[in-house]
């Protein structure tokens, strides 16, 4: 028989540990190595080559004697491409033949309209559009 102050389990019974959850607490050494350390957020730097391309190639201010065709020649390599400058700025330009001095225009990126001065079909397309636009403003 067992002593009264220290009971022993009877046959077929397993002793129940003092912590009945069955979870063994980790030792302090494993806490330091197993814990997740929050790292500072990664800050990505802006690189010009990765920045989304703007739809605007340039901004120009109309001066006396300026023509859309001269801007088209300067920026796109052919004067017929003025039609795309006009289309892109229709909210500002009411008449492509009469743009007030001091008006600021946006020169659109050539990729928006498929502008290619080395491609005859691109020039022909602009020429056809030119006839259509000028037909609206002929007197």
Tab-separated table of N, CA and C in Angstrom:
chain	number	residue	atom	x	y	z
A	1	UNK	N	0.822	-1.161	0.000
A	1	UNK	CA	0.000	0.000	0.000
A	1	UNK	C	0.868	1.226	0.000
A	2	UNK	N	0.378	2.298	-0.566
A	2	UNK	CA	1.152	3.522	-0.700
A	2	UNK	C	0.947	4.413	0.490
A	3	UNK	N	1.910	5.316	0.618
A	3	UNK	CA	1.802	6.287	1.696
A	3	UNK	C	0.709	7.279	1.379
A	4	UNK	N	0.149	7.863	2.390
A	4	UNK	CA	-0.976	8.771	2.232
A	4	UNK	C	-0.564	10.059	1.554
A	5	UNK	N	0.533	10.628	1.821
A	5	UNK	CA	0.931	11.919	1.256
A	5	UNK	C	1.401	11.830	-0.169
A	6	UNK	N	1.702	10.642	-0.662
A	6	UNK	CA	2.240	10.481	-2.000
A	6	UNK	C	1.506	9.332	-2.668
A	7	UNK	N	0.313	9.570	-3.234
A	7	UNK	CA	-0.451	8.470	-3.783
A	7	UNK	C	0.216	7.901	-5.018
A	8	UNK	N	0.092	6.603	-5.235
A	8	UNK	CA	0.630	5.948	-6.413
A	8	UNK	C	-0.536	5.512	-7.271
A	9	UNK	N	-0.333	5.490	-8.581
A	9	UNK	CA	-1.439	5.092	-9.437
A	9	UNK	C	-1.736	3.618	-9.270
A	10	UNK	N	-2.984	3.313	-9.419
A	10	UNK	CA	-3.380	1.928	-9.317
A	10	UNK	C	-3.059	1.244	-10.637
A	11	UNK	N	-3.088	-0.020	-10.664
A	11	UNK	CA	-2.747	-0.781	-11.850
A	11	UNK	C	-3.667	-0.424	-12.998
A	12	UNK	N	-3.086	-0.190	-14.216
A	12	UNK	CA	-3.878	0.132	-15.405
A	12	UNK	C	-4.175	1.609	-15.550
A	13	UNK	N	-3.804	2.407	-14.619
A	13	UNK	CA	-4.046	3.856	-14.707
A	13	UNK	C	-2.728	4.559	-14.981
A	14	UNK	N	-2.784	5.543	-15.861
A	14	UNK	CA	-1.594	6.337	-16.158
A	14	UNK	C	-1.629	7.599	-15.325
A	15	UNK	N	-0.501	8.017	-14.857
A	15	UNK	CA	-0.497	9.254	-14.074
A	15	UNK	C	-0.773	10.451	-14.984
A	16	UNK	N	-1.490	11.427	-14.496
A	16	UNK	CA	-1.793	12.656	-15.225
A	16	UNK	C	-0.798	13.704	-14.783
A	17	UNK	N	-0.078	14.317	-15.723
A	17	UNK	CA	0.888	15.346	-15.327
A	17	UNK	C	0.170	16.549	-14.735
A	18	UNK	N	0.914	17.364	-14.033
A	18	UNK	CA	0.349	18.544	-13.384
A	18	UNK	C	-0.291	19.470	-14.403
A	19	UNK	N	0.315	19.616	-15.591
A	19	UNK	CA	-0.275	20.435	-16.664
A	19	UNK	C	-1.065	19.490	-17.541
A	20	UNK	N	-2.372	19.553	-17.478
A	20	UNK	CA	-3.200	18.585	-18.182
A	20	UNK	C	-3.449	18.950	-19.640
A	21	UNK	N	-2.860	20.029	-20.163
A	21	UNK	CA	-3.081	20.415	-21.559
A	21	UNK	C	-2.297	19.549	-22.520
A	22	UNK	N	-1.276	18.904	-22.054
A	22	UNK	CA	-0.465	18.078	-22.924
A	22	UNK	C	0.539	18.887	-23.727
A	23	UNK	N	0.602	20.184	-23.499
A	23	UNK	CA	1.521	21.054	-24.222
A	23	UNK	C	2.732	21.277	-23.358
A	24	UNK	N	3.868	21.024	-23.919
A	24	UNK	CA	5.105	21.248	-23.193
A	24	UNK	C	5.612	22.636	-23.537
A	25	UNK	N	5.822	23.488	-22.556
A	25	UNK	CA	6.308	24.838	-22.857
A	25	UNK	C	7.716	24.770	-23.423
A	26	UNK	N	7.988	25.593	-24.443
A	26	UNK	CA	9.340	25.586	-25.022
A	26	UNK	C	10.329	26.197	-24.054
A	27	UNK	N	11.566	25.765	-24.177
A	27	UNK	CA	12.576	26.370	-23.328
A	27	UNK	C	12.950	27.735	-23.891
A	28	UNK	N	13.532	28.559	-23.087
A	28	UNK	CA	13.814	29.940	-23.487
A	28	UNK	C	14.809	30.019	-24.640
A	29	UNK	N	15.671	29.049	-24.810
A	29	UNK	CA	16.638	29.074	-25.911
A	29	UNK	C	15.935	28.916	-27.250
A	30	UNK	N	14.906	28.045	-27.297
A	30	UNK	CA	14.220	27.866	-28.574
A	30	UNK	C	13.326	29.058	-28.892
A	31	UNK	N	12.870	29.769	-27.882
A	31	UNK	CA	12.058	30.964	-28.134
A	31	UNK	C	12.845	31.997	-28.921
A	32	UNK	N	14.086	32.164	-28.600
A	32	UNK	CA	14.897	33.170	-29.273
A	32	UNK	C	15.185	32.794	-30.716
A	33	UNK	N	15.305	31.522	-31.018
A	33	UNK	CA	15.657	31.120	-32.378
A	33	UNK	C	14.453	30.827	-33.244
A	34	UNK	N	13.332	30.451	-32.657
A	34	UNK	CA	12.162	30.079	-33.435
A	34	UNK	C	11.201	31.237	-33.672
A	35	UNK	N	11.356	32.314	-32.981
A	35	UNK	CA	10.386	33.399	-33.121
A	35	UNK	C	10.587	34.133	-34.445
A	36	UNK	N	9.502	34.667	-34.962
A	36	UNK	CA	9.527	35.399	-36.225
A	36	UNK	C	9.935	36.833	-35.937
A	37	UNK	N	10.925	37.294	-36.647
A	37	UNK	CA	11.388	38.661	-36.479
A	37	UNK	C	10.801	39.498	-37.602
A	38	UNK	N	10.104	40.553	-37.235
A	38	UNK	CA	9.521	41.434	-38.249
A	38	UNK	C	10.630	42.238	-38.899
A	39	UNK	N	10.675	42.160	-40.229
A	39	UNK	CA	11.678	42.919	-40.958
A	39	UNK	C	11.059	44.206	-41.455
A	40	UNK	N	11.849	45.264	-41.583
A	40	UNK	CA	11.287	46.516	-42.092
A	40	UNK	C	10.781	46.326	-43.514
A	41	UNK	N	9.731	47.046	-43.890
A	41	UNK	CA	9.200	46.896	-45.250
A	41	UNK	C	10.241	47.292	-46.289
A	42	UNK	N	10.200	46.612	-47.399
A	42	UNK	CA	11.121	46.910	-48.489
A	42	UNK	C	10.589	48.131	-49.231
A	43	UNK	N	11.403	49.146	-49.340
A	43	UNK	CA	11.019	50.357	-50.056
A	43	UNK	C	11.641	50.291	-51.434
A	44	UNK	N	10.779	50.293	-52.449
A	44	UNK	CA	11.291	50.228	-53.812
A	44	UNK	C	11.600	51.633	-54.306
A	45	UNK	N	12.745	51.768	-54.906
A	45	UNK	CA	13.145	53.049	-55.456
A	45	UNK	C	12.577	53.199	-56.855
A	46	UNK	N	12.246	54.430	-57.206
A	46	UNK	CA	11.770	54.692	-58.566
A	46	UNK	C	12.966	54.803	-59.492
A	47	UNK	N	12.956	54.001	-60.521
A	47	UNK	CA	13.992	54.062	-61.535
A	47	UNK	C	13.359	54.626	-62.789
A	48	UNK	N	13.954	55.647	-63.393
A	48	UNK	CA	13.346	56.262	-64.576
A	48	UNK	C	12.989	55.269	-65.668
A	49	UNK	N	13.803	54.245	-65.870
A	49	UNK	CA	13.521	53.290	-66.926
A	49	UNK	C	12.334	52.393	-66.585
A	50	UNK	N	11.922	52.359	-65.319
A	50	UNK	CA	10.796	51.534	-64.908
A	50	UNK	C	9.517	52.345	-64.726
A	51	UNK	N	9.610	53.653	-64.777
A	51	UNK	CA	8.453	54.509	-64.601
A	51	UNK	C	7.545	54.379	-65.814
A	52	UNK	N	6.227	54.277	-65.589
A	52	UNK	CA	5.320	54.181	-66.730
A	52	UNK	C	5.502	55.360	-67.681
A	53	UNK	N	5.476	55.059	-68.949
A	53	UNK	CA	5.703	56.071	-69.962
A	53	UNK	C	4.499	57.008	-70.051
A	54	UNK	N	4.761	58.285	-70.163
A	54	UNK	CA	3.703	59.273	-70.289
A	54	UNK	C	3.169	59.277	-71.714
A	55	UNK	N	1.908	59.654	-71.850
A	55	UNK	CA	1.312	59.797	-73.174
A	55	UNK	C	1.752	61.095	-73.842
A	56	UNK	N	2.422	61.963	-73.089
A	56	UNK	CA	2.827	63.266	-73.614
A	56	UNK	C	4.329	63.272	-73.868
A	57	UNK	N	4.686	63.562	-75.112
A	57	UNK	CA	6.087	63.635	-75.514
A	57	UNK	C	6.690	64.978	-75.114
A	58	UNK	N	5.910	66.064	-75.298
A	58	UNK	CA	6.400	67.406	-75.001
A	58	UNK	C	5.226	68.356	-74.806
A	59	UNK	N	5.511	69.498	-74.207
A	59	UNK	CA	4.556	70.596	-74.101
A	59	UNK	C	5.132	71.761	-74.889
A	60	UNK	N	4.294	72.406	-75.695
A	60	UNK	CA	4.749	73.559	-76.477
A	60	UNK	C	3.761	74.700	-76.278
A	61	UNK	N	4.272	75.912	-76.348
A	61	UNK	CA	3.434	77.102	-76.256
A	61	UNK	C	3.461	77.792	-77.609
A	62	UNK	N	2.285	78.060	-78.139
A	62	UNK	CA	2.162	78.671	-79.466
A	62	UNK	C	2.696	80.101	-79.439
A	63	UNK	N	3.583	80.369	-80.409
A	63	UNK	CA	4.119	81.719	-80.628
A	63	UNK	C	3.693	82.165	-82.022
A	64	UNK	N	3.869	83.425	-82.306
A	64	UNK	CA	3.522	83.946	-83.635
A	64	UNK	C	4.259	83.141	-84.702
A	65	UNK	N	3.537	82.704	-85.719
A	65	UNK	CA	4.128	81.966	-86.829
A	65	UNK	C	4.173	80.458	-86.643
A	66	UNK	N	3.860	79.960	-85.450
A	66	UNK	CA	3.872	78.507	-85.224
A	66	UNK	C	2.723	77.833	-85.967
A	67	UNK	N	2.989	76.641	-86.459
A	67	UNK	CA	1.990	75.824	-87.148
A	67	UNK	C	2.061	74.407	-86.586
A	68	UNK	N	0.923	73.744	-86.559
A	68	UNK	CA	0.915	72.352	-86.108
A	68	UNK	C	1.806	71.490	-86.994
A	69	UNK	N	1.832	71.793	-88.288
A	69	UNK	CA	2.657	71.023	-89.226
A	69	UNK	C	4.145	71.142	-88.886
A	70	UNK	N	4.568	72.311	-88.417
A	70	UNK	CA	5.990	72.462	-88.067
A	70	UNK	C	6.324	71.673	-86.797
A	71	UNK	N	5.392	71.620	-85.853
A	71	UNK	CA	5.617	70.784	-84.663
A	71	UNK	C	5.653	69.303	-85.047
A	72	UNK	N	4.766	68.909	-85.962
A	72	UNK	CA	4.737	67.515	-86.419
A	72	UNK	C	6.056	67.141	-87.087
A	73	UNK	N	6.568	68.022	-87.925
A	73	UNK	CA	7.850	67.773	-88.605
A	73	UNK	C	8.974	67.651	-87.569
A	74	UNK	N	8.960	68.555	-86.592
A	74	UNK	CA	10.005	68.566	-85.563
A	74	UNK	C	9.969	67.306	-84.688
A	75	UNK	N	8.792	66.914	-84.230
A	75	UNK	CA	8.686	65.814	-83.273
A	75	UNK	C	8.482	64.437	-83.906
A	76	UNK	N	7.869	64.408	-85.097
A	76	UNK	CA	7.527	63.117	-85.700
A	76	UNK	C	8.229	62.834	-87.026
A	77	UNK	N	8.835	63.854	-87.630
A	77	UNK	CA	9.566	63.633	-88.871
A	77	UNK	C	8.767	63.845	-90.145
A	78	UNK	N	7.482	64.207	-90.030
A	78	UNK	CA	6.675	64.485	-91.222
A	78	UNK	C	5.546	65.441	-90.855
A	79	UNK	N	5.302	66.406	-91.746
A	79	UNK	CA	4.313	67.445	-91.449
A	79	UNK	C	2.874	66.933	-91.397
A	80	UNK	N	2.544	65.849	-92.099
A	80	UNK	CA	1.165	65.348	-92.100
A	80	UNK	C	0.702	64.863	-90.719
A	81	UNK	N	1.631	64.578	-89.862
A	81	UNK	CA	1.263	64.060	-88.543
A	81	UNK	C	0.706	65.139	-87.609
A	82	UNK	N	0.560	66.374	-88.109
A	82	UNK	CA	-0.052	67.433	-87.305
A	82	UNK	C	-1.462	67.043	-86.877
A	83	UNK	N	-2.109	66.187	-87.661
A	83	UNK	CA	-3.495	65.803	-87.371
A	83	UNK	C	-3.613	65.142	-85.996
A	84	UNK	N	-2.577	64.449	-85.575
A	84	UNK	CA	-2.618	63.767	-84.279
A	84	UNK	C	-2.398	64.754	-83.131
A	85	UNK	N	-1.603	65.771	-83.373
A	85	UNK	CA	-1.459	66.835	-82.369
A	85	UNK	C	-2.808	67.528	-82.197
A	86	UNK	N	-3.466	67.785	-83.318
A	86	UNK	CA	-4.799	68.400	-83.273
A	86	UNK	C	-5.786	67.501	-82.521
A	87	UNK	N	-5.848	66.239	-82.879
A	87	UNK	CA	-6.793	65.327	-82.223
A	87	UNK	C	-6.547	65.237	-80.718
A	88	UNK	N	-5.304	65.168	-80.334
A	88	UNK	CA	-4.968	65.030	-78.918
A	88	UNK	C	-5.336	66.280	-78.127
A	89	UNK	N	-5.356	67.428	-78.800
A	89	UNK	CA	-5.624	68.707	-78.140
A	89	UNK	C	-6.976	69.302	-78.516
A	90	UNK	N	-7.904	68.504	-79.004
A	90	UNK	CA	-9.204	69.027	-79.423
A	90	UNK	C	-9.950	69.731	-78.297
A	91	UNK	N	-9.651	69.398	-77.063
A	91	UNK	CA	-10.289	70.093	-75.950
A	91	UNK	C	-9.776	71.527	-75.807
A	92	UNK	N	-8.664	71.840	-76.472
A	92	UNK	CA	-8.049	73.169	-76.404
A	92	UNK	C	-8.173	73.905	-77.735
A	93	UNK	N	-8.061	73.180	-78.837
A	93	UNK	CA	-8.056	73.772	-80.180
A	93	UNK	C	-9.443	73.646	-80.806
A	94	UNK	N	-10.043	74.783	-81.129
A	94	UNK	CA	-11.333	74.712	-81.826
A	94	UNK	C	-11.128	74.713	-83.341
A	95	UNK	N	-10.081	75.389	-83.811
A	95	UNK	CA	-9.775	75.460	-85.242
A	95	UNK	C	-8.268	75.263	-85.418
A	96	UNK	N	-7.840	74.217	-86.107
A	96	UNK	CA	-6.401	73.972	-86.252
A	96	UNK	C	-5.682	75.049	-87.067
A	97	UNK	N	-6.436	75.856	-87.810
A	97	UNK	CA	-5.831	76.930	-88.602
A	97	UNK	C	-5.730	78.241	-87.834
A	98	UNK	N	-6.274	78.289	-86.639
A	98	UNK	CA	-6.298	79.537	-85.878
A	98	UNK	C	-6.164	79.223	-84.386
A	99	UNK	N	-4.942	79.010	-83.960
A	99	UNK	CA	-4.671	78.704	-82.554
A	99	UNK	C	-4.110	79.963	-81.905
A	100	UNK	N	-4.752	80.459	-80.861
A	100	UNK	CA	-4.291	81.696	-80.226
A	100	UNK	C	-2.856	81.598	-79.693
A	101	UNK	N	-2.113	82.680	-79.834
A	101	UNK	CA	-0.757	82.769	-79.288
A	101	UNK	C	-0.847	82.583	-77.774
A	102	UNK	N	0.084	81.841	-77.227
A	102	UNK	CA	0.110	81.569	-75.791
A	102	UNK	C	-0.583	80.270	-75.399
A	103	UNK	N	-1.266	79.643	-76.341
A	103	UNK	CA	-1.929	78.367	-76.057
A	103	UNK	C	-0.876	77.287	-75.824
A	104	UNK	N	-1.040	76.536	-74.745
A	104	UNK	CA	-0.108	75.439	-74.467
A	104	UNK	C	-0.707	74.145	-75.008
A	105	UNK	N	0.064	73.467	-75.848
A	105	UNK	CA	-0.377	72.212	-76.458
A	105	UNK	C	0.480	71.056	-75.964
A	106	UNK	N	-0.129	69.898	-75.940
A	106	UNK	CA	0.573	68.658	-75.590
A	106	UNK	C	0.907	67.933	-76.891
A	107	UNK	N	2.144	67.552	-77.034
A	107	UNK	CA	2.564	66.749	-78.187
A	107	UNK	C	2.476	65.289	-77.737
A	108	UNK	N	1.533	64.518	-78.317
A	108	UNK	CA	1.361	63.140	-77.847
A	108	UNK	C	2.503	62.223	-78.276
A	109	UNK	N	2.708	61.201	-77.501
A	109	UNK	CA	3.699	60.186	-77.835
A	109	UNK	C	3.315	59.553	-79.169
A	110	UNK	N	4.260	59.368	-80.088
A	110	UNK	CA	3.930	58.811	-81.403
A	110	UNK	C	3.314	57.412	-81.344
A	111	UNK	N	3.606	56.670	-80.307
A	111	UNK	CA	3.050	55.330	-80.173
A	111	UNK	C	1.536	55.310	-79.995
A	112	UNK	N	0.974	56.394	-79.510
A	112	UNK	CA	-0.482	56.447	-79.313
A	112	UNK	C	-1.248	56.333	-80.623
A	113	UNK	N	-0.668	56.861	-81.689
A	113	UNK	CA	-1.348	56.887	-82.985
A	113	UNK	C	-0.647	56.035	-84.039
A	114	UNK	N	0.396	55.337	-83.664
A	114	UNK	CA	1.129	54.534	-84.639
A	114	UNK	C	1.888	55.398	-85.636
A	115	UNK	N	2.382	56.524	-85.179
A	115	UNK	CA	3.102	57.463	-86.041
A	115	UNK	C	4.483	56.901	-86.370
A	116	UNK	N	4.773	56.824	-87.683
A	116	UNK	CA	6.077	56.335	-88.134
A	116	UNK	C	6.397	56.997	-89.470
A	117	UNK	N	7.303	57.974	-89.442
A	117	UNK	CA	7.654	58.726	-90.648
A	117	UNK	C	8.347	57.861	-91.698
A	118	UNK	N	8.817	56.685	-91.330
A	118	UNK	CA	9.472	55.795	-92.298
A	118	UNK	C	8.486	54.823	-92.946
A	119	UNK	N	7.241	54.855	-92.495
A	119	UNK	CA	6.214	53.938	-93.006
A	119	UNK	C	5.225	54.722	-93.868
A	120	UNK	N	5.227	54.437	-95.157
A	120	UNK	CA	4.369	55.167	-96.101
A	120	UNK	C	2.888	55.046	-95.732
A	121	UNK	N	2.464	53.897	-95.243
A	121	UNK	CA	1.049	53.736	-94.888
A	121	UNK	C	0.670	54.609	-93.688
A	122	UNK	N	1.613	54.843	-92.782
A	122	UNK	CA	1.367	55.732	-91.644
A	122	UNK	C	1.181	57.174	-92.126
A	123	UNK	N	2.001	57.572	-93.095
A	123	UNK	CA	1.896	58.924	-93.670
A	123	UNK	C	0.593	59.057	-94.455
A	124	UNK	N	0.253	58.042	-95.248
A	124	UNK	CA	-0.988	58.073	-96.033
A	124	UNK	C	-2.222	58.155	-95.133
A	125	UNK	N	-2.185	57.446	-94.038
A	125	UNK	CA	-3.300	57.483	-93.084
A	125	UNK	C	-3.466	58.900	-92.524
A	126	UNK	N	-2.352	59.545	-92.179
A	126	UNK	CA	-2.400	60.915	-91.664
A	126	UNK	C	-2.881	61.880	-92.740
A	127	UNK	N	-2.460	61.673	-93.991
A	127	UNK	CA	-2.887	62.541	-95.098
A	127	UNK	C	-4.399	62.446	-95.306
A	128	UNK	N	-4.941	61.245	-95.219
A	128	UNK	CA	-6.389	61.061	-95.365
A	128	UNK	C	-7.133	61.753	-94.227
A	129	UNK	N	-6.605	61.644	-93.032
A	129	UNK	CA	-7.214	62.302	-91.881
A	129	UNK	C	-7.121	63.819	-92.019
A	130	UNK	N	-6.010	64.293	-92.595
A	130	UNK	CA	-5.843	65.730	-92.834
A	130	UNK	C	-6.961	66.249	-93.738
A	131	UNK	N	-7.240	65.539	-94.825
A	131	UNK	CA	-8.310	65.948	-95.747
A	131	UNK	C	-9.655	65.996	-95.032
A	132	UNK	N	-9.895	65.021	-94.209
A	132	UNK	CA	-11.151	64.958	-93.462
A	132	UNK	C	-11.275	66.139	-92.491
A	133	UNK	N	-10.221	66.430	-91.749
A	133	UNK	CA	-10.251	67.523	-90.765
A	133	UNK	C	-10.369	68.867	-91.462
A	134	UNK	N	-9.541	69.092	-92.485
A	134	UNK	CA	-9.571	70.389	-93.166
A	134	UNK	C	-10.898	70.619	-93.881
A	135	UNK	N	-11.559	69.541	-94.293
A	135	UNK	CA	-12.874	69.665	-94.921
A	135	UNK	C	-13.892	70.300	-93.982
A	136	UNK	N	-13.745	70.099	-92.698
A	136	UNK	CA	-14.652	70.688	-91.705
A	136	UNK	C	-14.434	72.189	-91.549
A	137	UNK	N	-13.220	72.662	-91.868
A	137	UNK	CA	-12.875	74.054	-91.623
A	137	UNK	C	-12.716	74.873	-92.898
A	138	UNK	N	-12.972	74.282	-94.062
A	138	UNK	CA	-12.833	75.041	-95.314
A	138	UNK	C	-13.977	76.042	-95.416
A	139	UNK	N	-13.650	77.190	-95.989
A	139	UNK	CA	-14.642	78.278	-96.066
A	139	UNK	C	-15.197	78.422	-97.441
